[in-house]
Each structure stands twice: as C-alpha cells, then as structure tokens.
Coordinates of C-alpha atoms in Angstrom, one line a residue:
M1 CA -6.0 -35.4 8.3
G2 CA -9.3 -33.5 8.5
L3 CA -8.0 -31.5 11.4
E4 CA -4.9 -30.5 9.5
H5 CA -7.0 -29.4 6.5
R6 CA -9.2 -27.2 8.8
R7 CA -6.1 -25.7 10.3
R8 CA -4.7 -24.9 6.8
A9 CA -8.1 -23.4 5.8
S10 CA -8.2 -21.2 9.0
L11 CA -4.6 -20.1 8.4
A12 CA -5.4 -19.1 4.8
L13 CA -8.5 -17.3 5.7
T14 CA -6.8 -15.4 8.6
L15 CA -3.9 -14.3 6.4
N16 CA -6.5 -13.1 3.8
F17 CA -8.3 -10.9 6.3
V18 CA -5.0 -9.5 7.7
A19 CA -4.0 -8.6 4.2
L20 CA -7.3 -6.9 3.5
A21 CA -7.1 -4.9 6.7
F22 CA -3.6 -3.8 5.9
A23 CA -4.5 -2.9 2.4
V24 CA -7.6 -0.8 3.4
S25 CA -5.6 1.0 6.0
A26 CA -2.8 1.8 3.5
V27 CA -5.1 3.0 0.8
T28 CA -7.3 5.2 3.0
T29 CA -4.3 7.0 4.7
S30 CA -1.9 9.6 3.2
Y31 CA 1.4 8.5 4.9
W32 CA 3.0 6.6 2.0
C33 CA 5.8 9.1 1.9
E34 CA 6.6 12.0 4.3
G35 CA 9.3 14.6 4.6
T36 CA 10.0 18.3 4.8
R37 CA 10.0 21.4 2.6
K38 CA 12.2 24.4 2.9
V39 CA 10.1 27.5 2.4
A40 CA 10.7 31.3 3.1
K41 CA 8.9 32.6 6.1
P42 CA 5.7 34.6 5.3
F43 CA 5.2 38.1 6.7
C44 CA 3.4 38.2 10.1
T45 CA -0.2 39.4 10.1
G46 CA -2.2 40.9 12.9
P47 CA -1.3 43.0 15.9
P48 CA 2.3 42.8 17.2
V49 CA 2.9 40.4 20.0
Q50 CA 5.6 40.3 22.8
E51 CA 7.0 36.8 21.9
K52 CA 8.9 36.4 18.7
Q53 CA 7.0 34.4 16.1
L54 CA 9.4 31.8 14.6
Y55 CA 7.2 30.9 11.6
C56 CA 6.8 34.4 10.2
I57 CA 8.8 37.7 9.7
R58 CA 7.9 40.8 11.6
F59 CA 8.9 44.3 10.3
N60 CA 10.7 46.7 12.7
S61 CA 8.4 49.6 11.7
S62 CA 5.3 50.8 13.5
N63 CA 3.5 52.0 10.4
L64 CA 3.3 49.1 8.0
N65 CA 1.0 51.1 5.6
D66 CA 3.5 53.8 4.9
S67 CA 5.5 52.7 1.9
R68 CA 7.9 55.6 2.2
Q69 CA 9.5 54.1 5.2
V70 CA 12.3 51.6 4.9
Q71 CA 11.3 48.4 6.7
Y72 CA 14.2 46.2 8.0
I73 CA 14.0 42.5 8.6
F74 CA 16.1 41.1 11.4
E75 CA 16.0 37.5 10.1
T76 CA 19.1 36.6 7.9
G77 CA 20.4 33.5 6.3
E78 CA 18.7 30.3 7.3
E79 CA 16.6 32.2 9.8
K80 CA 14.5 33.4 6.8
F81 CA 13.4 29.8 6.1
I82 CA 11.3 27.3 7.9
M83 CA 11.0 23.5 7.4
R84 CA 7.4 22.4 6.8
R85 CA 6.5 18.7 7.2
F86 CA 4.3 17.0 4.6
H87 CA 2.9 13.5 4.0
T88 CA 1.5 12.0 0.8
G89 CA -0.7 9.1 -0.2
I90 CA -2.3 7.9 -3.3
F91 CA -5.2 10.4 -3.1
F92 CA -4.0 13.3 -1.0
S93 CA -0.9 15.3 -0.1
C94 CA -1.0 17.2 3.2
E95 CA 1.4 20.0 4.3
Q96 CA 1.7 21.9 7.5
A97 CA -0.2 25.1 7.6
V98 CA 1.4 28.6 7.6
D99 CA 1.2 28.9 11.5
M100 CA 2.6 25.3 11.8
N101 CA -0.6 24.1 13.4
G102 CA -2.6 21.5 11.6
F103 CA -2.3 20.3 7.9
D104 CA -3.7 21.7 4.6
C105 CA -4.4 18.9 2.2
R106 CA -4.9 18.8 -1.6
S107 CA -5.3 16.1 -4.2
F108 CA -2.2 14.3 -5.2
A109 CA -3.4 14.4 -8.9
E110 CA -2.8 18.2 -8.9
I111 CA 0.8 17.5 -7.8
A112 CA 1.7 14.7 -10.2
P113 CA 3.1 15.9 -13.6
E114 CA 0.3 16.4 -16.1
H115 CA 1.8 14.1 -18.8
Q116 CA 2.3 11.4 -16.2
R117 CA -1.1 11.4 -14.6
G118 CA -2.1 8.3 -16.5
V119 CA 0.3 6.3 -14.3
L120 CA -1.4 7.6 -11.2
W121 CA -4.8 6.5 -12.5
L122 CA -3.4 3.1 -13.4
C123 CA -2.1 2.8 -9.8
V124 CA -5.6 3.7 -8.5
V125 CA -7.2 1.0 -10.8
A126 CA -4.6 -1.6 -9.7
E127 CA -5.3 -0.9 -6.1
S128 CA -9.0 -1.2 -6.6
L129 CA -8.5 -4.5 -8.4
Y130 CA -6.2 -5.7 -5.5
L131 CA -8.9 -4.9 -2.9
S132 CA -11.7 -6.5 -5.0
L133 CA -9.8 -9.7 -5.7
L134 CA -8.6 -10.0 -2.2
F135 CA -12.1 -9.7 -0.9
T136 CA -13.4 -12.2 -3.4
G137 CA -10.8 -14.7 -2.4
G138 CA -11.7 -14.4 1.2
F139 CA -15.4 -14.8 0.5
L140 CA -14.7 -18.0 -1.5
M141 CA -12.7 -19.4 1.5
I142 CA -15.6 -18.7 3.8
L143 CA -18.0 -20.4 1.3
E144 CA -15.6 -23.5 1.2
Q145 CA -16.1 -23.9 5.0
C146 CA -19.9 -24.3 4.5
P147 CA -20.9 -28.0 5.1
C148 CA -23.6 -27.8 2.5
F149 CA -21.2 -28.1 -0.4
S150 CA -19.8 -31.5 -1.7
I151 CA -16.2 -32.3 -1.7
M152 CA -15.7 -31.6 -5.4
N153 CA -17.5 -28.2 -5.1
K154 CA -15.2 -27.4 -2.1
L155 CA -12.2 -28.2 -4.2
K156 CA -13.4 -25.9 -7.0
L157 CA -14.0 -23.1 -4.5
S158 CA -10.6 -23.6 -3.1
A159 CA -9.0 -23.4 -6.5
F160 CA -10.8 -20.2 -7.4
A161 CA -9.9 -18.7 -4.1
A162 CA -6.2 -19.5 -4.6
M163 CA -6.4 -18.0 -8.1
C164 CA -8.2 -14.8 -7.0
T165 CA -5.8 -14.3 -4.1
A166 CA -2.7 -14.8 -6.2
L167 CA -4.0 -12.4 -8.9
S168 CA -4.8 -9.8 -6.2
G169 CA -1.2 -10.0 -4.9
L170 CA 0.1 -9.3 -8.4
C171 CA -2.2 -6.3 -8.8
G172 CA -1.1 -5.0 -5.5
M173 CA 2.6 -5.3 -6.3
V174 CA 2.1 -3.5 -9.6
A175 CA 0.1 -0.7 -7.9
H176 CA 2.8 -0.1 -5.2
M177 CA 5.5 0.1 -7.8
M178 CA 3.4 2.5 -9.9
F179 CA 2.9 4.8 -6.9
T180 CA 6.7 4.8 -6.3
T181 CA 7.3 5.8 -9.9
I182 CA 4.8 8.6 -9.9
F183 CA 6.0 10.0 -6.6
H184 CA 9.6 10.1 -7.9
L185 CA 8.3 11.9 -10.9
A186 CA 6.5 14.4 -8.9
V187 CA 9.6 15.0 -6.7
S188 CA 11.7 15.8 -9.8
M189 CA 9.1 17.5 -12.0
G190 CA 6.2 18.5 -9.7
P191 CA 5.2 22.1 -8.8
E192 CA 7.8 24.3 -7.2
D193 CA 5.6 25.0 -4.2
W194 CA 5.5 21.3 -3.3
R195 CA 8.9 19.7 -4.1
P196 CA 10.4 18.4 -0.9
K197 CA 13.9 18.9 0.4
T198 CA 14.0 15.6 2.3
W199 CA 11.6 12.7 2.2
D200 CA 11.3 9.0 3.0
Y201 CA 8.7 6.2 2.9
S202 CA 6.3 6.1 5.8
W203 CA 4.2 3.5 7.7
S204 CA 1.4 3.4 5.1
Y205 CA 3.8 2.2 2.5
A206 CA 5.1 -0.4 4.9
L207 CA 1.5 -1.6 5.5
A208 CA 0.9 -1.8 1.8
W209 CA 3.9 -4.2 1.3
C210 CA 3.0 -6.1 4.5
S211 CA -0.5 -6.6 3.0
F212 CA 1.1 -7.9 -0.3
G213 CA 3.2 -10.4 1.7
T214 CA 0.4 -11.8 3.8
C215 CA -1.8 -11.9 0.6
M216 CA 0.8 -14.2 -1.2
G217 CA 1.1 -16.2 2.0
S218 CA -2.7 -16.8 1.9
A219 CA -2.5 -17.7 -1.7
V220 CA 0.3 -20.2 -1.3
T221 CA -1.4 -21.8 1.8
T222 CA -4.6 -22.2 -0.2
L223 CA -2.9 -23.6 -3.2
N224 CA -0.9 -26.0 -1.1
R225 CA -4.0 -27.3 0.6
Y226 CA -5.8 -27.8 -2.8
T227 CA -2.8 -29.6 -4.2
K228 CA -2.4 -31.8 -1.1
T229 CA -6.2 -32.8 -1.3
I230 CA -5.8 -33.7 -5.0
I231 CA -2.8 -35.9 -4.3
E232 CA -4.6 -37.7 -1.4
F233 CA -7.6 -38.3 -3.7
K234 CA -5.5 -39.8 -6.4
Y235 CA -3.6 -42.0 -3.9
K236 CA -6.8 -43.3 -2.3
R237 CA -8.2 -43.9 -5.8
H238 CA -5.1 -45.9 -6.8
N239 CA -5.4 -48.0 -3.7
I240 CA -9.1 -48.8 -4.3
E241 CA -8.5 -49.7 -7.9
K242 CA -5.5 -52.0 -6.9
N243 CA -7.6 -53.7 -4.2
L244 CA -10.5 -54.3 -6.5
L245 CA -8.2 -55.8 -9.1
I246 CA -6.6 -58.1 -6.6
K247 CA -10.0 -59.2 -5.3
Q248 CA -11.2 -59.9 -8.8
K249 CA -8.2 -62.1 -9.4
M250 CA -8.9 -63.9 -6.1
V251 CA -12.5 -64.6 -7.2
E252 CA -11.4 -65.9 -10.5
L253 CA -9.0 -68.3 -8.8
G254 CA -11.7 -69.5 -6.5
L255 CA -10.0 -68.6 -3.3
P256 CA -12.0 -68.6 0.0
E257 CA -13.3 -65.4 1.4
H258 CA -11.2 -65.4 4.5
M259 CA -8.1 -64.9 2.3
W260 CA -9.4 -61.6 1.2
D261 CA -9.9 -60.6 4.8
M262 CA -6.3 -61.6 5.6
Y263 CA -5.1 -59.4 2.6
V264 CA -7.2 -56.4 3.7
S265 CA -5.9 -56.7 7.3
S266 CA -2.2 -56.7 6.1
E267 CA -0.5 -53.9 4.2
P268 CA -1.4 -53.8 0.5
A269 CA 2.2 -53.2 -0.5
Q270 CA 3.3 -56.5 1.2
A271 CA 0.4 -58.7 0.0
E272 CA 1.0 -61.1 -2.9
I273 CA -1.3 -63.2 -4.9
P274 CA -0.8 -66.9 -4.6
S275 CA 0.4 -68.3 -7.9
E276 CA -1.1 -71.8 -7.3
P277 CA -4.6 -72.7 -6.2
L278 CA -5.1 -74.1 -2.7
V279 CA -6.3 -77.6 -2.1
N280 CA -8.9 -77.7 0.8
G281 CA -7.7 -74.4 2.0
H282 CA -4.0 -75.5 2.2
K283 CA -1.0 -75.0 0.0
P284 CA 0.0 -78.2 -1.9
P285 CA 3.3 -79.6 -0.9
T286 CA 6.3 -79.0 -3.2
G287 CA 8.7 -81.7 -2.1
T288 CA 9.8 -84.7 -4.1
P289 CA 7.5 -87.7 -4.2
C290 CA 8.2 -90.6 -1.9
V291 CA 7.3 -94.1 -3.1
F292 CA 6.1 -96.5 -0.4
Q293 CA 6.7 -100.1 -1.1
D294 CA 4.2 -101.6 1.3
V295 CA 1.4 -99.0 1.3
E296 CA -0.1 -97.6 -1.8
P297 CA -1.4 -94.1 -1.5
E298 CA -5.1 -93.7 -1.9
H299 CA -5.0 -90.3 -3.5
G300 CA -2.1 -89.9 -5.9
E301 CA 1.5 -90.0 -4.8
A302 CA 2.7 -89.4 -1.3
Y303 CA 5.1 -86.5 -0.7
C304 CA 7.9 -86.3 1.9

C-alpha cells in the first residue's frame, strides 16, 4: 500500500511539472494564433537590380525624381499584393518585414481595441495566477515527500496541494478563454494595418490547453490519493475500536487469554463472542440430562 501511495505521489508531481513547463512555454512565446495578411506591395528602394523583386513594385522610369514623367507599373490585379505571415501571443504580435526576411514585433496591447483592453489585462492576471498556483501546488507536493513531517501534516499538505492545483487549472481555463475573446475582438475591430485575411490557432495555444489538461490530472490524482488515505485511516480506526470493544467484553466474561489470540488470528468479520461462559476452558454440554439409576453423579447431573 505504501508503494502505491508513493507511485501516486510521483505521478501527481510529474503531471504538475509537465503542466508548469507547458504553461511557461506557452506564455513566453507568441504563437497562440498565426495567419496571413494581404497588403499592397511597397515601392522598391535602392538601385535597380537585374532580378525582379517580388515583394515590391519597381517603376519603369529611369528618373524617379522627375515628377513630370508618367511612371508605369507592370503589376496588375493580385500581383500588386503580397501575403505577409504573422503570429500573435498574449504579449507580442509579430509580422514579416517588408523584404519578407525576419519579423517585426509590437505589443499586442496596441492591437487590441482600446475599450476592450481590460479583458487583455484580466487575461494576463489570470495567467499569472495560473503559474503561481501551479508552482505552489508542486512545491507543496515536494514538501509532502519530506520524511520529517508527520502523517497528519502530510495529509494537510496533500489537501492544500490539491486545492492549489485545482484552482490554478480554473484560472488557466479562464485565461485561455479570455485570450480567445480578445483576439476575436482584435480581428473584427483592430487596426486596419493588422487585420488578418486568414488565421488559425498555433502550437502555443495547443501547449496552453495541454498544460490545463495535465494540471487537472495532477489535481485529480492528488485529491484521489488524499481521499483514499482518509478512507484507509477511518477503516483502520473502525477495526481497532471494534477489536478493543470485543476484547473488553471477553475480559468482562472472564475468558482465557488464548481465546483472544484465536480471535485475532482469525478474520474479525467471522469472529463471534460466545454467549455462555466456559467451564474449565470447555463449552458446557447442551444435551438432555441422563439419569443413572446405579451411579449418582458427583457433580450435578450427567449429560448424554
């Protein structure tokens, strides 16, 4: 039974650390959502090159400074636009640079609608609580494994660890849902130079929900272990009280000591207390008395 308890404790602690690692990775990255934006090509700068630059528009005039000349653009239709990739997290939103090399990042708070930024800050607070409570639960689980604590103190630590882990999971769920809400608002009411054409959830978002799942698994495992320990203690206490009561009745009836040893060696559920006292260690006979005509019994009546 002790080995099973240690396995359950190790499983709960492992799930807690996995959830914490996933949560930190998700919060510190900006790949919760990613997609593309359709933007017009900027004008090419710098000296002319032999190869055609696909990310900018080149004039067909040799003198770009002469405003009297008509400058023609060869790109027409969809060729005048490019698709820039972007990815967004809780803190930053990054978009491909003009030359399509690298990403330029800015704060996601600048993109969120101004009258809805309170939802974003609530999301940040909820994520902070999620990480703090998850770390606290794991720390309490580690303290519980310390042999210097008594059994009752370990039970208290286990209860607090389960409570902190469960609360952290609830905070994480609320934070993830708040980010989804604020991102949808930014897509519909955000600045024109950011609104995406296509988008979808990315790997950071999946890590965040995997962290929530493992967090709740850790909380359920810890709570199950605490409940099972309490039930075992109550069962053992009930058996001890029952055995003490039976022993007290045996002492009151004046039964010999070896009867108690026989009772302890057998199953408690099958043991029964004799309803009649023993005579010289033997159960008195229960048959009908036989009357001898020739021999008178010395001690009371004789039994068949």
